[in-house]
Structure formats: structure tokens, C-alpha cells
Amino acid sequence: MYIDSMKLLDVLSKALKITSKVIADPNAVKILSFHREQNTLTDKDLKDLLLYAYINKVSSLLLKRPINDLLAKLRLKLLQQRRNFLIHLKHVVEMLDKSGTDYVVFKTLRPVPETPVDIDVLVRSKDDVYRAVAYLRKRFSVKVWDEDRYSIGIRIPELSEFIDFYVKPHVADFVYLDSDALIDNRVYMHVNELGIEVLVPIPKPELEFCTILAHSIVKEGLVTLNDVLSLITYELLSSRDELAKLLREFSLGITYRVFVEALRKPFPVRISYSDRSKVLASLLRKRYAASSLPYPMLSLGRRLKRAVEQRKKVTYVRGLEK
């Protein structure tokens, strides 16, 4: 199965209409309405909304119709950043394919064409990570900047690009999704954007919905407008019966309810400790989650420090300098 990036944009246009009807945040409604050319914005509106759009990872929606030279220049800068990312993604995919690594790129290619912070790659084992990194080193200088039980983070300095290799989707060594299901049920995203064309293996729409949902609520504890648009778009691309089945199989029912409740609040929505605790407790029904539980306890102090730092985070976006 192939998903064309142009089709993804077509479905996104439907998602914009649906999102406008289900959210309560007036700033989000203004941006979506402006993008659909249903209203105009004053200079003051744009000034107020620029930071909002940036931290919610939807700047491209707001800058679709730049109304002055400054915004036109910002739009060009973001488009160049996006094109650079796609070139880097193509290089990485080509090298991974040549290495014979069994993988998917997940929660990275979103319907709103914003440039992500990094490229997230899911593989079968640590051996697959080492093989992929060794192959990347045939072409690039690679620096390992972080390694834990279920993932290895690398940086390619000449590309200013970060790649996170996951053996299992996790937060602080707590596994929250079945990795084999994501890799076994892949489709290909045909990216054809800004003159760059590449086929990228990703989880099928129903599973990509689950990865974005779990990443937002479980890992980041933050729901952005980009997350909302991504989930509604992938829901439209999914079989509803299959999606409902997977939410049950992955014990993501409570996670989904927490997401729905966030739609009533201003974005980005920070998920409370209470709600995240309920979500984590519900995930313990799954063997892959329960069996990983001892590992976060081994470094509890470091984990708590990271949790406090994460709580201060307003959003997670790529800086304009990259």
C-alpha cells in the first residue's frame, strides 16, 4: 500500500474543517479559518498568532498567505528548512535501505508539512541499530549522543540532523507500544514535495494514529494543534473498525479519552500528572509494558529529574537556525 503525500494534503483539508468544529481554542480556529481563506487577519492578529503557531507546529498554515515582506521572508526560510530536511530524510532512507535494515519511520511525517525536530526510526533490535549506524558512517560522520535500553540517538553534524533509533517505543525505558506490530504492518509514504521525491516506510494509518496519540499523551504529556490535525487526518485515512480494534489491543482507550478532553482547552494542552498516571496504569495490561517496568525504577532519580525538566517544556519544535 502506498500513501501519496499529495493525497495526505487533500485529506488534511477535510481534517481542517472537522477540527474547526470540534476544538474550543479561538486562536486555533482563527488560524484554520485563515488557512481555508474564510477570513483575513490584521497585523496585530498575525503578531499575536505567530508564536502560537510556532509552538503548536502549524506555522506553515499561518504563512500560507504572507501579508507583508517580513512574513514572506519567514515563509521562504521555513520552506528551505523543510526542503533541507526532506533531502536529509532521502539520504537516510537510501542508506537504511541499502543496509538491509528492517525498519519504519514513525511519528515523523505529519500531514501539516512542518519540519520535525528529528527523524524517528523503529528497528527490530540493537544489532539492527548498530548495523544501520555502521552503514551511515560509510557516507557521513556520525556521533552517538545518547543511548539507553531501548534506543540510541545519533547526530550527523554535516546535516545538522538528529536521528533517534528505537528498538521499542518508550518513555524513560517504559515501553508503551508493540514495536513488532508497527514494523510488520508497514506501508510506504510517497513523498513528493519541494522537488524532493522519496518512498518512506511508515506504519499503516491506523498504527500511525496510535503512535502519534501515544507519543503526545504518554511520552510528551503535551497536545499541540499539529497533533490534533495529524490524528484527525490519519483517522480519516483509517478503517474505523480496525482503528477501534487497535486502540483496544494496545490498551489506548483511556489515552484516547484524555486526548478528546484536551480538545476543549487552549493549545498546547499540558496533560496532568493524574491523567498520565491513569494512562500508564492502563498500559500495564500489556505484557510489553509490564515487563519493562523494572528498568525505569533502576534509575529513578535521573528519571524524576528528566520528568521535572519535561514539565517545564512548552513545546518541542526545530529551531529556525537549522
PDB file of C-alpha atoms in Angstrom:
ATOM      1  CA  MET A   1       0.000   0.000   0.000  1.00  0.00           C
ATOM      2  CA  TYR A   2       1.215   3.489  -0.880  1.00  0.00           C
ATOM      3  CA  ILE A   3       0.114   6.820   0.569  1.00  0.00           C
ATOM      4  CA  ASP A   4       0.901   9.766  -1.652  1.00  0.00           C
ATOM      5  CA  SER A   5       1.928  12.938   0.163  1.00  0.00           C
ATOM      6  CA  MET A   6      -0.417  14.929  -2.092  1.00  0.00           C
ATOM      7  CA  LYS A   7      -3.297  12.697  -1.010  1.00  0.00           C
ATOM      8  CA  LEU A   8      -2.279  13.346   2.575  1.00  0.00           C
ATOM      9  CA  LEU A   9      -2.670  17.095   1.934  1.00  0.00           C
ATOM     10  CA  ASP A  10      -6.095  16.507   0.372  1.00  0.00           C
ATOM     11  CA  VAL A  11      -7.235  14.602   3.447  1.00  0.00           C
ATOM     12  CA  LEU A  12      -5.714  17.311   5.646  1.00  0.00           C
ATOM     13  CA  SER A  13      -8.069  19.838   4.045  1.00  0.00           C
ATOM     14  CA  LYS A  14     -11.006  17.739   5.269  1.00  0.00           C
ATOM     15  CA  ALA A  15      -9.372  17.432   8.677  1.00  0.00           C
ATOM     16  CA  LEU A  16      -9.113  21.237   8.908  1.00  0.00           C
ATOM     17  CA  LYS A  17     -12.881  21.556   8.546  1.00  0.00           C
ATOM     18  CA  ILE A  18     -13.579  18.849  11.116  1.00  0.00           C
ATOM     19  CA  THR A  19     -11.039  20.253  13.571  1.00  0.00           C
ATOM     20  CA  SER A  20     -12.614  23.717  13.382  1.00  0.00           C
ATOM     21  CA  LYS A  21     -15.884  22.196  14.589  1.00  0.00           C
ATOM     22  CA  VAL A  22     -14.519  20.117  17.494  1.00  0.00           C
ATOM     23  CA  ILE A  23     -11.997  22.450  19.146  1.00  0.00           C
ATOM     24  CA  ALA A  24     -12.659  25.334  21.525  1.00  0.00           C
ATOM     25  CA  ASP A  25      -9.395  27.305  21.230  1.00  0.00           C
ATOM     26  CA  PRO A  26     -10.178  30.639  19.484  1.00  0.00           C
ATOM     27  CA  ASN A  27      -6.579  31.086  18.283  1.00  0.00           C
ATOM     28  CA  ALA A  28      -6.649  27.682  16.619  1.00  0.00           C
ATOM     29  CA  VAL A  29      -9.984  28.478  14.980  1.00  0.00           C
ATOM     30  CA  LYS A  30      -8.543  31.769  13.634  1.00  0.00           C
ATOM     31  CA  ILE A  31      -5.549  30.021  12.053  1.00  0.00           C
ATOM     32  CA  LEU A  32      -7.613  27.252  10.482  1.00  0.00           C
ATOM     33  CA  SER A  33     -10.149  29.731   9.140  1.00  0.00           C
ATOM     34  CA  PHE A  34      -7.384  31.920   7.704  1.00  0.00           C
ATOM     35  CA  HIS A  35      -5.728  28.940   6.028  1.00  0.00           C
ATOM     36  CA  ARG A  36      -9.033  27.990   4.397  1.00  0.00           C
ATOM     37  CA  GLU A  37      -9.325  31.604   3.192  1.00  0.00           C
ATOM     38  CA  GLN A  38     -12.505  32.212   5.153  1.00  0.00           C
ATOM     39  CA  ASN A  39     -11.175  35.285   6.947  1.00  0.00           C
ATOM     40  CA  THR A  40      -8.424  37.888   6.916  1.00  0.00           C
ATOM     41  CA  LEU A  41      -6.020  38.792   9.704  1.00  0.00           C
ATOM     42  CA  THR A  42      -4.797  42.185  10.811  1.00  0.00           C
ATOM     43  CA  ASP A  43      -1.130  42.878  11.562  1.00  0.00           C
ATOM     44  CA  LYS A  44      -1.983  42.632  15.264  1.00  0.00           C
ATOM     45  CA  ASP A  45      -3.697  39.265  14.765  1.00  0.00           C
ATOM     46  CA  LEU A  46      -0.654  37.923  12.945  1.00  0.00           C
ATOM     47  CA  LYS A  47       1.732  39.204  15.604  1.00  0.00           C
ATOM     48  CA  ASP A  48      -0.340  37.507  18.305  1.00  0.00           C
ATOM     49  CA  LEU A  49      -0.655  34.265  16.367  1.00  0.00           C
ATOM     50  CA  LEU A  50       2.920  33.824  15.134  1.00  0.00           C
ATOM     51  CA  LEU A  51       4.309  32.473  18.406  1.00  0.00           C
ATOM     52  CA  TYR A  52       1.144  30.443  18.963  1.00  0.00           C
ATOM     53  CA  ALA A  53       1.514  28.823  15.534  1.00  0.00           C
ATOM     54  CA  TYR A  54       5.214  28.154  16.103  1.00  0.00           C
ATOM     55  CA  ILE A  55       4.801  26.353  19.433  1.00  0.00           C
ATOM     56  CA  ASN A  56       1.834  24.414  18.025  1.00  0.00           C
ATOM     57  CA  LYS A  57       3.869  23.382  14.954  1.00  0.00           C
ATOM     58  CA  VAL A  58       1.457  24.855  12.407  1.00  0.00           C
ATOM     59  CA  SER A  59       3.437  27.876  11.152  1.00  0.00           C
ATOM     60  CA  SER A  60       3.012  26.738   7.548  1.00  0.00           C
ATOM     61  CA  LEU A  61      -0.765  27.135   7.869  1.00  0.00           C
ATOM     62  CA  LEU A  62      -0.461  30.697   9.092  1.00  0.00           C
ATOM     63  CA  LEU A  63       2.154  31.647   6.490  1.00  0.00           C
ATOM     64  CA  LYS A  64       0.276  30.224   3.529  1.00  0.00           C
ATOM     65  CA  ARG A  65      -0.735  33.799   2.598  1.00  0.00           C
ATOM     66  CA  PRO A  66       2.004  36.131   3.893  1.00  0.00           C
ATOM     67  CA  ILE A  67       0.666  39.703   4.045  1.00  0.00           C
ATOM     68  CA  ASN A  68       3.988  41.550   4.319  1.00  0.00           C
ATOM     69  CA  ASP A  69       7.648  41.201   3.318  1.00  0.00           C
ATOM     70  CA  LEU A  70       8.762  40.018   6.758  1.00  0.00           C
ATOM     71  CA  LEU A  71       6.314  37.124   6.755  1.00  0.00           C
ATOM     72  CA  ALA A  72       7.186  36.314   3.151  1.00  0.00           C
ATOM     73  CA  LYS A  73      10.851  36.020   4.146  1.00  0.00           C
ATOM     74  CA  LEU A  74       9.931  33.834   7.134  1.00  0.00           C
ATOM     75  CA  ARG A  75       7.877  31.585   4.868  1.00  0.00           C
ATOM     76  CA  LEU A  76      10.814  31.186   2.478  1.00  0.00           C
ATOM     77  CA  LYS A  77      13.108  30.332   5.397  1.00  0.00           C
ATOM     78  CA  LEU A  78      10.706  27.659   6.648  1.00  0.00           C
ATOM     79  CA  LEU A  79      10.317  26.219   3.140  1.00  0.00           C
ATOM     80  CA  GLN A  80      14.109  25.988   2.778  1.00  0.00           C
ATOM     81  CA  GLN A  81      14.320  24.326   6.176  1.00  0.00           C
ATOM     82  CA  ARG A  82      11.660  21.854   5.105  1.00  0.00           C
ATOM     83  CA  ARG A  83      13.439  21.126   1.821  1.00  0.00           C
ATOM     84  CA  ASN A  84      16.751  20.556   3.630  1.00  0.00           C
ATOM     85  CA  PHE A  85      15.028  18.103   5.970  1.00  0.00           C
ATOM     86  CA  LEU A  86      13.480  16.180   3.064  1.00  0.00           C
ATOM     87  CA  ILE A  87      16.890  15.948   1.347  1.00  0.00           C
ATOM     88  CA  HIS A  88      18.391  14.587   4.576  1.00  0.00           C
ATOM     89  CA  LEU A  89      15.493  12.163   5.027  1.00  0.00           C
ATOM     90  CA  LYS A  90      16.037  10.870   1.490  1.00  0.00           C
ATOM     91  CA  HIS A  91      19.756  10.314   2.182  1.00  0.00           C
ATOM     92  CA  VAL A  92      18.970   8.433   5.407  1.00  0.00           C
ATOM     93  CA  VAL A  93      16.240   6.261   3.835  1.00  0.00           C
ATOM     94  CA  GLU A  94      18.506   5.352   0.915  1.00  0.00           C
ATOM     95  CA  MET A  95      21.321   4.293   3.265  1.00  0.00           C
ATOM     96  CA  LEU A  96      18.978   2.300   5.525  1.00  0.00           C
ATOM     97  CA  ASP A  97      17.506   0.512   2.523  1.00  0.00           C
ATOM     98  CA  LYS A  98      20.998  -0.380   1.265  1.00  0.00           C
ATOM     99  CA  SER A  99      21.970  -1.697   4.699  1.00  0.00           C
ATOM    100  CA  GLY A 100      19.104  -4.216   4.632  1.00  0.00           C
ATOM    101  CA  THR A 101      17.721  -2.904   7.929  1.00  0.00           C
ATOM    102  CA  ASP A 102      14.109  -3.836   8.712  1.00  0.00           C
ATOM    103  CA  TYR A 103      12.589  -0.515   9.805  1.00  0.00           C
ATOM    104  CA  VAL A 104       9.836   2.083   9.690  1.00  0.00           C
ATOM    105  CA  VAL A 105       9.997   5.850  10.116  1.00  0.00           C
ATOM    106  CA  PHE A 106       7.293   6.662  12.630  1.00  0.00           C
ATOM    107  CA  LYS A 107       5.578   9.774  14.063  1.00  0.00           C
ATOM    108  CA  THR A 108       7.832  11.903  11.857  1.00  0.00           C
ATOM    109  CA  LEU A 109       5.957  12.613   8.609  1.00  0.00           C
ATOM    110  CA  ARG A 110       2.889  14.588   9.658  1.00  0.00           C
ATOM    111  CA  PRO A 111       0.071  15.888   7.416  1.00  0.00           C
ATOM    112  CA  VAL A 112       0.913  19.522   8.244  1.00  0.00           C
ATOM    113  CA  PRO A 113       4.253  19.996   6.421  1.00  0.00           C
ATOM    114  CA  GLU A 114       6.258  21.245   9.393  1.00  0.00           C
ATOM    115  CA  THR A 115       9.899  20.254   9.864  1.00  0.00           C
ATOM    116  CA  PRO A 116      10.230  17.804  12.804  1.00  0.00           C
ATOM    117  CA  VAL A 117      12.910  18.034  15.477  1.00  0.00           C
ATOM    118  CA  ASP A 118      14.446  14.720  14.387  1.00  0.00           C
ATOM    119  CA  ILE A 119      13.882  11.551  12.385  1.00  0.00           C
ATOM    120  CA  ASP A 120      12.446   8.691  14.441  1.00  0.00           C
ATOM    121  CA  VAL A 121      13.292   5.199  13.170  1.00  0.00           C
ATOM    122  CA  LEU A 122      11.958   1.956  14.660  1.00  0.00           C
ATOM    123  CA  VAL A 123      14.000  -1.241  14.153  1.00  0.00           C
ATOM    124  CA  ARG A 124      13.871  -4.824  15.418  1.00  0.00           C
ATOM    125  CA  SER A 125      16.923  -4.930  17.694  1.00  0.00           C
ATOM    126  CA  LYS A 126      20.014  -3.108  18.927  1.00  0.00           C
ATOM    127  CA  ASP A 127      22.034  -5.139  16.408  1.00  0.00           C
ATOM    128  CA  ASP A 128      19.924  -3.536  13.670  1.00  0.00           C
ATOM    129  CA  VAL A 129      20.760  -0.114  15.110  1.00  0.00           C
ATOM    130  CA  TYR A 130      24.492  -0.848  15.123  1.00  0.00           C
ATOM    131  CA  ARG A 131      24.339  -2.140  11.543  1.00  0.00           C
ATOM    132  CA  ALA A 132      22.375   0.914  10.380  1.00  0.00           C
ATOM    133  CA  VAL A 133      24.792   3.304  12.121  1.00  0.00           C
ATOM    134  CA  ALA A 134      27.792   1.485  10.614  1.00  0.00           C
ATOM    135  CA  TYR A 135      26.272   1.862   7.169  1.00  0.00           C
ATOM    136  CA  LEU A 136      25.503   5.545   7.702  1.00  0.00           C
ATOM    137  CA  ARG A 137      29.167   6.013   8.667  1.00  0.00           C
ATOM    138  CA  LYS A 138      30.147   4.949   5.154  1.00  0.00           C
ATOM    139  CA  ARG A 139      28.750   8.254   3.941  1.00  0.00           C
ATOM    140  CA  PHE A 140      28.546  10.590   6.944  1.00  0.00           C
ATOM    141  CA  SER A 141      30.299  11.468  10.157  1.00  0.00           C
ATOM    142  CA  VAL A 142      28.054  10.032  12.888  1.00  0.00           C
ATOM    143  CA  LYS A 143      28.145  10.916  16.571  1.00  0.00           C
ATOM    144  CA  VAL A 144      26.238   8.912  19.200  1.00  0.00           C
ATOM    145  CA  TRP A 145      24.830  11.447  21.650  1.00  0.00           C
ATOM    146  CA  ASP A 146      22.580   9.226  23.796  1.00  0.00           C
ATOM    147  CA  GLU A 147      21.984   5.534  24.427  1.00  0.00           C
ATOM    148  CA  ASP A 148      19.637   3.726  26.769  1.00  0.00           C
ATOM    149  CA  ARG A 149      17.984   0.326  26.971  1.00  0.00           C
ATOM    150  CA  TYR A 150      15.604   0.718  24.035  1.00  0.00           C
ATOM    151  CA  SER A 151      17.035   3.484  21.873  1.00  0.00           C
ATOM    152  CA  ILE A 152      20.150   5.151  20.511  1.00  0.00           C
ATOM    153  CA  GLY A 153      20.282   8.779  19.445  1.00  0.00           C
ATOM    154  CA  ILE A 154      22.776   9.889  16.797  1.00  0.00           C
ATOM    155  CA  ARG A 155      23.692  13.188  15.178  1.00  0.00           C
ATOM    156  CA  ILE A 156      25.032  13.737  11.672  1.00  0.00           C
ATOM    157  CA  PRO A 157      26.933  17.040  12.039  1.00  0.00           C
ATOM    158  CA  GLU A 158      27.262  17.861   8.331  1.00  0.00           C
ATOM    159  CA  LEU A 159      23.481  17.654   8.002  1.00  0.00           C
ATOM    160  CA  SER A 160      22.700  19.173  11.416  1.00  0.00           C
ATOM    161  CA  GLU A 161      20.270  16.267  11.701  1.00  0.00           C
ATOM    162  CA  PHE A 162      19.343  14.079  14.660  1.00  0.00           C
ATOM    163  CA  ILE A 163      18.122  10.509  14.216  1.00  0.00           C
ATOM    164  CA  ASP A 164      16.634   8.517  17.069  1.00  0.00           C
ATOM    165  CA  PHE A 165      16.734   4.740  16.566  1.00  0.00           C
ATOM    166  CA  TYR A 166      14.194   2.888  18.687  1.00  0.00           C
ATOM    167  CA  VAL A 167      14.035  -0.821  19.393  1.00  0.00           C
ATOM    168  CA  LYS A 168      10.786  -0.202  21.264  1.00  0.00           C
ATOM    169  CA  PRO A 169       8.693   2.978  21.578  1.00  0.00           C
ATOM    170  CA  HIS A 170       9.321   4.059  25.158  1.00  0.00           C
ATOM    171  CA  VAL A 171       9.457   6.890  27.638  1.00  0.00           C
ATOM    172  CA  ALA A 172      12.170   6.596  30.293  1.00  0.00           C
ATOM    173  CA  ASP A 173      12.543   2.856  29.454  1.00  0.00           C
ATOM    174  CA  PHE A 174       8.789   2.274  29.911  1.00  0.00           C
ATOM    175  CA  VAL A 175       7.552   0.593  26.709  1.00  0.00           C
ATOM    176  CA  TYR A 176       4.174   1.937  25.592  1.00  0.00           C
ATOM    177  CA  LEU A 177       3.602   0.311  22.165  1.00  0.00           C
ATOM    178  CA  ASP A 178       4.172  -3.036  20.450  1.00  0.00           C
ATOM    179  CA  SER A 179       7.124  -2.436  18.120  1.00  0.00           C
ATOM    180  CA  ASP A 180       6.671  -5.604  16.049  1.00  0.00           C
ATOM    181  CA  ALA A 181       3.123  -4.607  15.094  1.00  0.00           C
ATOM    182  CA  LEU A 182       4.380  -1.276  13.739  1.00  0.00           C
ATOM    183  CA  ILE A 183       7.135  -2.826  11.618  1.00  0.00           C
ATOM    184  CA  ASP A 184       5.085  -5.830  10.440  1.00  0.00           C
ATOM    185  CA  ASN A 185       2.262  -3.604   9.168  1.00  0.00           C
ATOM    186  CA  ARG A 186       4.126  -1.003   7.149  1.00  0.00           C
ATOM    187  CA  VAL A 187       3.036   0.957   4.117  1.00  0.00           C
ATOM    188  CA  TYR A 188       5.035   3.401   2.001  1.00  0.00           C
ATOM    189  CA  MET A 189       4.645   7.148   2.018  1.00  0.00           C
ATOM    190  CA  HIS A 190       5.423   8.540  -1.430  1.00  0.00           C
ATOM    191  CA  VAL A 191       6.869  11.933  -0.525  1.00  0.00           C
ATOM    192  CA  ASN A 192       6.845  14.314  -3.483  1.00  0.00           C
ATOM    193  CA  GLU A 193       7.393  17.795  -2.106  1.00  0.00           C
ATOM    194  CA  LEU A 194       9.529  20.825  -2.956  1.00  0.00           C
ATOM    195  CA  GLY A 195      11.264  18.906  -5.725  1.00  0.00           C
ATOM    196  CA  ILE A 196      12.244  16.001  -3.442  1.00  0.00           C
ATOM    197  CA  GLU A 197      10.860  12.515  -4.070  1.00  0.00           C
ATOM    198  CA  VAL A 198      11.361   9.505  -1.806  1.00  0.00           C
ATOM    199  CA  LEU A 199       9.499   6.372  -0.656  1.00  0.00           C
ATOM    200  CA  VAL A 200       9.470   6.141   3.130  1.00  0.00           C
ATOM    201  CA  PRO A 201       8.279   3.042   5.049  1.00  0.00           C
ATOM    202  CA  ILE A 202       5.827   4.064   7.781  1.00  0.00           C
ATOM    203  CA  PRO A 203       3.267   2.190   9.917  1.00  0.00           C
ATOM    204  CA  LYS A 204      -0.144   1.851   8.255  1.00  0.00           C
ATOM    205  CA  PRO A 205      -2.552   4.747   9.009  1.00  0.00           C
ATOM    206  CA  GLU A 206      -4.318   3.025  11.907  1.00  0.00           C
ATOM    207  CA  LEU A 207      -0.973   2.319  13.587  1.00  0.00           C
ATOM    208  CA  GLU A 208       0.489   5.745  12.831  1.00  0.00           C
ATOM    209  CA  PHE A 209      -2.596   7.166  14.542  1.00  0.00           C
ATOM    210  CA  CYS A 210      -1.701   5.089  17.607  1.00  0.00           C
ATOM    211  CA  THR A 211       1.969   6.160  17.556  1.00  0.00           C
ATOM    212  CA  ILE A 212       1.115   9.877  17.383  1.00  0.00           C
ATOM    213  CA  LEU A 213      -1.569   9.534  20.056  1.00  0.00           C
ATOM    214  CA  ALA A 214       0.714   7.641  22.448  1.00  0.00           C
ATOM    215  CA  HIS A 215       3.686   9.920  21.748  1.00  0.00           C
ATOM    216  CA  SER A 216       1.608  13.011  22.512  1.00  0.00           C
ATOM    217  CA  ILE A 217      -0.120  11.804  25.683  1.00  0.00           C
ATOM    218  CA  VAL A 218       2.268   9.203  27.117  1.00  0.00           C
ATOM    219  CA  LYS A 219       5.716  10.453  26.146  1.00  0.00           C
ATOM    220  CA  GLU A 220       5.427  14.231  25.780  1.00  0.00           C
ATOM    221  CA  GLY A 221       2.398  14.853  28.003  1.00  0.00           C
ATOM    222  CA  LEU A 222       1.507  17.631  25.579  1.00  0.00           C
ATOM    223  CA  VAL A 223      -1.135  18.017  22.856  1.00  0.00           C
ATOM    224  CA  THR A 224      -0.390  20.558  20.116  1.00  0.00           C
ATOM    225  CA  LEU A 225      -2.680  21.704  17.314  1.00  0.00           C
ATOM    226  CA  ASN A 226      -0.388  19.756  14.975  1.00  0.00           C
ATOM    227  CA  ASP A 227      -1.128  16.577  16.958  1.00  0.00           C
ATOM    228  CA  VAL A 228      -4.867  17.175  16.634  1.00  0.00           C
ATOM    229  CA  LEU A 229      -4.692  17.718  12.869  1.00  0.00           C
ATOM    230  CA  SER A 230      -2.412  14.672  12.460  1.00  0.00           C
ATOM    231  CA  LEU A 231      -4.735  12.392  14.382  1.00  0.00           C
ATOM    232  CA  ILE A 232      -7.877  13.544  12.595  1.00  0.00           C
ATOM    233  CA  THR A 233      -6.151  13.179   9.213  1.00  0.00           C
ATOM    234  CA  TYR A 234      -4.916   9.655   9.965  1.00  0.00           C
ATOM    235  CA  GLU A 235      -8.348   8.747  11.350  1.00  0.00           C
ATOM    236  CA  LEU A 236      -9.868   9.771   8.010  1.00  0.00           C
ATOM    237  CA  LEU A 237      -7.320   7.536   6.239  1.00  0.00           C
ATOM    238  CA  SER A 238      -8.104   4.600   8.526  1.00  0.00           C
ATOM    239  CA  SER A 239     -10.677   1.857   8.714  1.00  0.00           C
ATOM    240  CA  ARG A 240     -12.749   2.833  11.761  1.00  0.00           C
ATOM    241  CA  ASP A 241     -13.286  -0.780  12.773  1.00  0.00           C
ATOM    242  CA  GLU A 242      -9.567  -1.528  12.505  1.00  0.00           C
ATOM    243  CA  LEU A 243      -8.676   1.633  14.429  1.00  0.00           C
ATOM    244  CA  ALA A 244     -11.116   0.811  17.230  1.00  0.00           C
ATOM    245  CA  LYS A 245      -9.689  -2.716  17.371  1.00  0.00           C
ATOM    246  CA  LEU A 246      -6.103  -1.454  17.683  1.00  0.00           C
ATOM    247  CA  LEU A 247      -6.996   1.063  20.390  1.00  0.00           C
ATOM    248  CA  ARG A 248      -8.416  -1.860  22.387  1.00  0.00           C
ATOM    249  CA  GLU A 249      -5.477  -4.161  21.631  1.00  0.00           C
ATOM    250  CA  PHE A 250      -2.931  -1.539  22.702  1.00  0.00           C
ATOM    251  CA  SER A 251      -4.988  -0.508  25.783  1.00  0.00           C
ATOM    252  CA  LEU A 252      -5.149   3.057  24.462  1.00  0.00           C
ATOM    253  CA  GLY A 253      -8.807   3.670  25.291  1.00  0.00           C
ATOM    254  CA  ILE A 254      -8.056   5.917  28.289  1.00  0.00           C
ATOM    255  CA  THR A 255      -5.269   7.623  26.309  1.00  0.00           C
ATOM    256  CA  TYR A 256      -7.770   8.468  23.577  1.00  0.00           C
ATOM    257  CA  ARG A 257     -10.293   9.839  26.099  1.00  0.00           C
ATOM    258  CA  VAL A 258      -7.608  12.107  27.576  1.00  0.00           C
ATOM    259  CA  PHE A 259      -6.876  13.373  24.071  1.00  0.00           C
ATOM    260  CA  VAL A 260     -10.560  14.085  23.381  1.00  0.00           C
ATOM    261  CA  GLU A 261     -10.841  16.034  26.649  1.00  0.00           C
ATOM    262  CA  ALA A 262      -7.858  18.165  25.557  1.00  0.00           C
ATOM    263  CA  LEU A 263      -9.836  19.419  22.552  1.00  0.00           C
ATOM    264  CA  ARG A 264     -11.827  21.704  24.867  1.00  0.00           C
ATOM    265  CA  LYS A 265      -8.720  23.569  26.060  1.00  0.00           C
ATOM    266  CA  PRO A 266      -6.250  26.132  24.608  1.00  0.00           C
ATOM    267  CA  PHE A 267      -3.310  24.536  22.768  1.00  0.00           C
ATOM    268  CA  PRO A 268      -0.749  23.308  23.528  1.00  0.00           C
ATOM    269  CA  VAL A 269      -2.501  21.362  26.292  1.00  0.00           C
ATOM    270  CA  ARG A 270      -0.329  20.004  29.086  1.00  0.00           C
ATOM    271  CA  ILE A 271      -1.572  16.632  30.343  1.00  0.00           C
ATOM    272  CA  SER A 272      -1.930  16.475  34.128  1.00  0.00           C
ATOM    273  CA  TYR A 273       0.054  14.048  36.268  1.00  0.00           C
ATOM    274  CA  SER A 274      -3.234  12.494  37.310  1.00  0.00           C
ATOM    275  CA  ASP A 275      -4.318  11.758  33.745  1.00  0.00           C
ATOM    276  CA  ARG A 276      -0.878  10.473  32.748  1.00  0.00           C
ATOM    277  CA  SER A 277      -0.889   8.156  35.782  1.00  0.00           C
ATOM    278  CA  LYS A 278      -4.236   6.719  34.672  1.00  0.00           C
ATOM    279  CA  VAL A 279      -2.894   6.242  31.166  1.00  0.00           C
ATOM    280  CA  LEU A 280       0.279   4.484  32.364  1.00  0.00           C
ATOM    281  CA  ALA A 281      -1.761   2.228  34.672  1.00  0.00           C
ATOM    282  CA  SER A 282      -4.000   1.199  31.766  1.00  0.00           C
ATOM    283  CA  LEU A 283      -0.965   0.330  29.618  1.00  0.00           C
ATOM    284  CA  LEU A 284       0.312  -2.115  32.256  1.00  0.00           C
ATOM    285  CA  ARG A 285      -2.276  -4.603  30.984  1.00  0.00           C
ATOM    286  CA  LYS A 286       0.071  -5.201  28.075  1.00  0.00           C
ATOM    287  CA  ARG A 287       2.965  -7.613  28.563  1.00  0.00           C
ATOM    288  CA  TYR A 288       5.490  -5.415  26.717  1.00  0.00           C
ATOM    289  CA  ALA A 289       4.703  -2.541  29.097  1.00  0.00           C
ATOM    290  CA  ALA A 290       4.583  -4.582  32.301  1.00  0.00           C
ATOM    291  CA  SER A 291       7.828  -6.424  31.514  1.00  0.00           C
ATOM    292  CA  SER A 292       9.657  -3.112  31.002  1.00  0.00           C
ATOM    293  CA  LEU A 293       8.531  -1.671  34.352  1.00  0.00           C
ATOM    294  CA  PRO A 294      11.603  -2.682  36.431  1.00  0.00           C
ATOM    295  CA  TYR A 295      14.008  -0.744  34.225  1.00  0.00           C
ATOM    296  CA  PRO A 296      12.746   2.800  34.900  1.00  0.00           C
ATOM    297  CA  MET A 297      12.984   2.034  38.631  1.00  0.00           C
ATOM    298  CA  LEU A 298      16.722   1.309  38.332  1.00  0.00           C
ATOM    299  CA  SER A 299      17.448   4.964  37.578  1.00  0.00           C
ATOM    300  CA  LEU A 300      14.524   6.619  39.346  1.00  0.00           C
ATOM    301  CA  GLY A 301      16.455   9.734  40.399  1.00  0.00           C
ATOM    302  CA  ARG A 302      17.531  10.542  36.851  1.00  0.00           C
ATOM    303  CA  ARG A 303      14.035   9.811  35.575  1.00  0.00           C
ATOM    304  CA  LEU A 304      12.419  12.168  38.084  1.00  0.00           C
ATOM    305  CA  LYS A 305      14.862  14.925  37.150  1.00  0.00           C
ATOM    306  CA  ARG A 306      14.015  14.442  33.473  1.00  0.00           C
ATOM    307  CA  ALA A 307      10.288  14.485  34.295  1.00  0.00           C
ATOM    308  CA  VAL A 308      10.667  17.831  36.080  1.00  0.00           C
ATOM    309  CA  GLU A 309      12.613  19.265  33.127  1.00  0.00           C
ATOM    310  CA  GLN A 310       9.987  17.968  30.700  1.00  0.00           C
ATOM    311  CA  ARG A 311       7.246  19.592  32.768  1.00  0.00           C
ATOM    312  CA  LYS A 312       8.823  22.976  32.088  1.00  0.00           C
ATOM    313  CA  LYS A 313       8.771  22.383  28.340  1.00  0.00           C
ATOM    314  CA  VAL A 314       6.254  24.460  26.420  1.00  0.00           C
ATOM    315  CA  THR A 315       6.609  22.597  23.142  1.00  0.00           C
ATOM    316  CA  TYR A 316       9.075  20.624  21.003  1.00  0.00           C
ATOM    317  CA  VAL A 317       9.957  22.235  17.678  1.00  0.00           C
ATOM    318  CA  ARG A 318      13.004  22.615  15.448  1.00  0.00           C
ATOM    319  CA  GLY A 319      14.820  25.929  15.824  1.00  0.00           C
ATOM    320  CA  LEU A 320      14.847  28.298  12.867  1.00  0.00           C
ATOM    321  CA  GLU A 321      18.648  28.143  12.695  1.00  0.00           C
ATOM    322  CA  LYS A 322      18.572  24.530  11.421  1.00  0.00           C
TER     323      LYS A 322
END
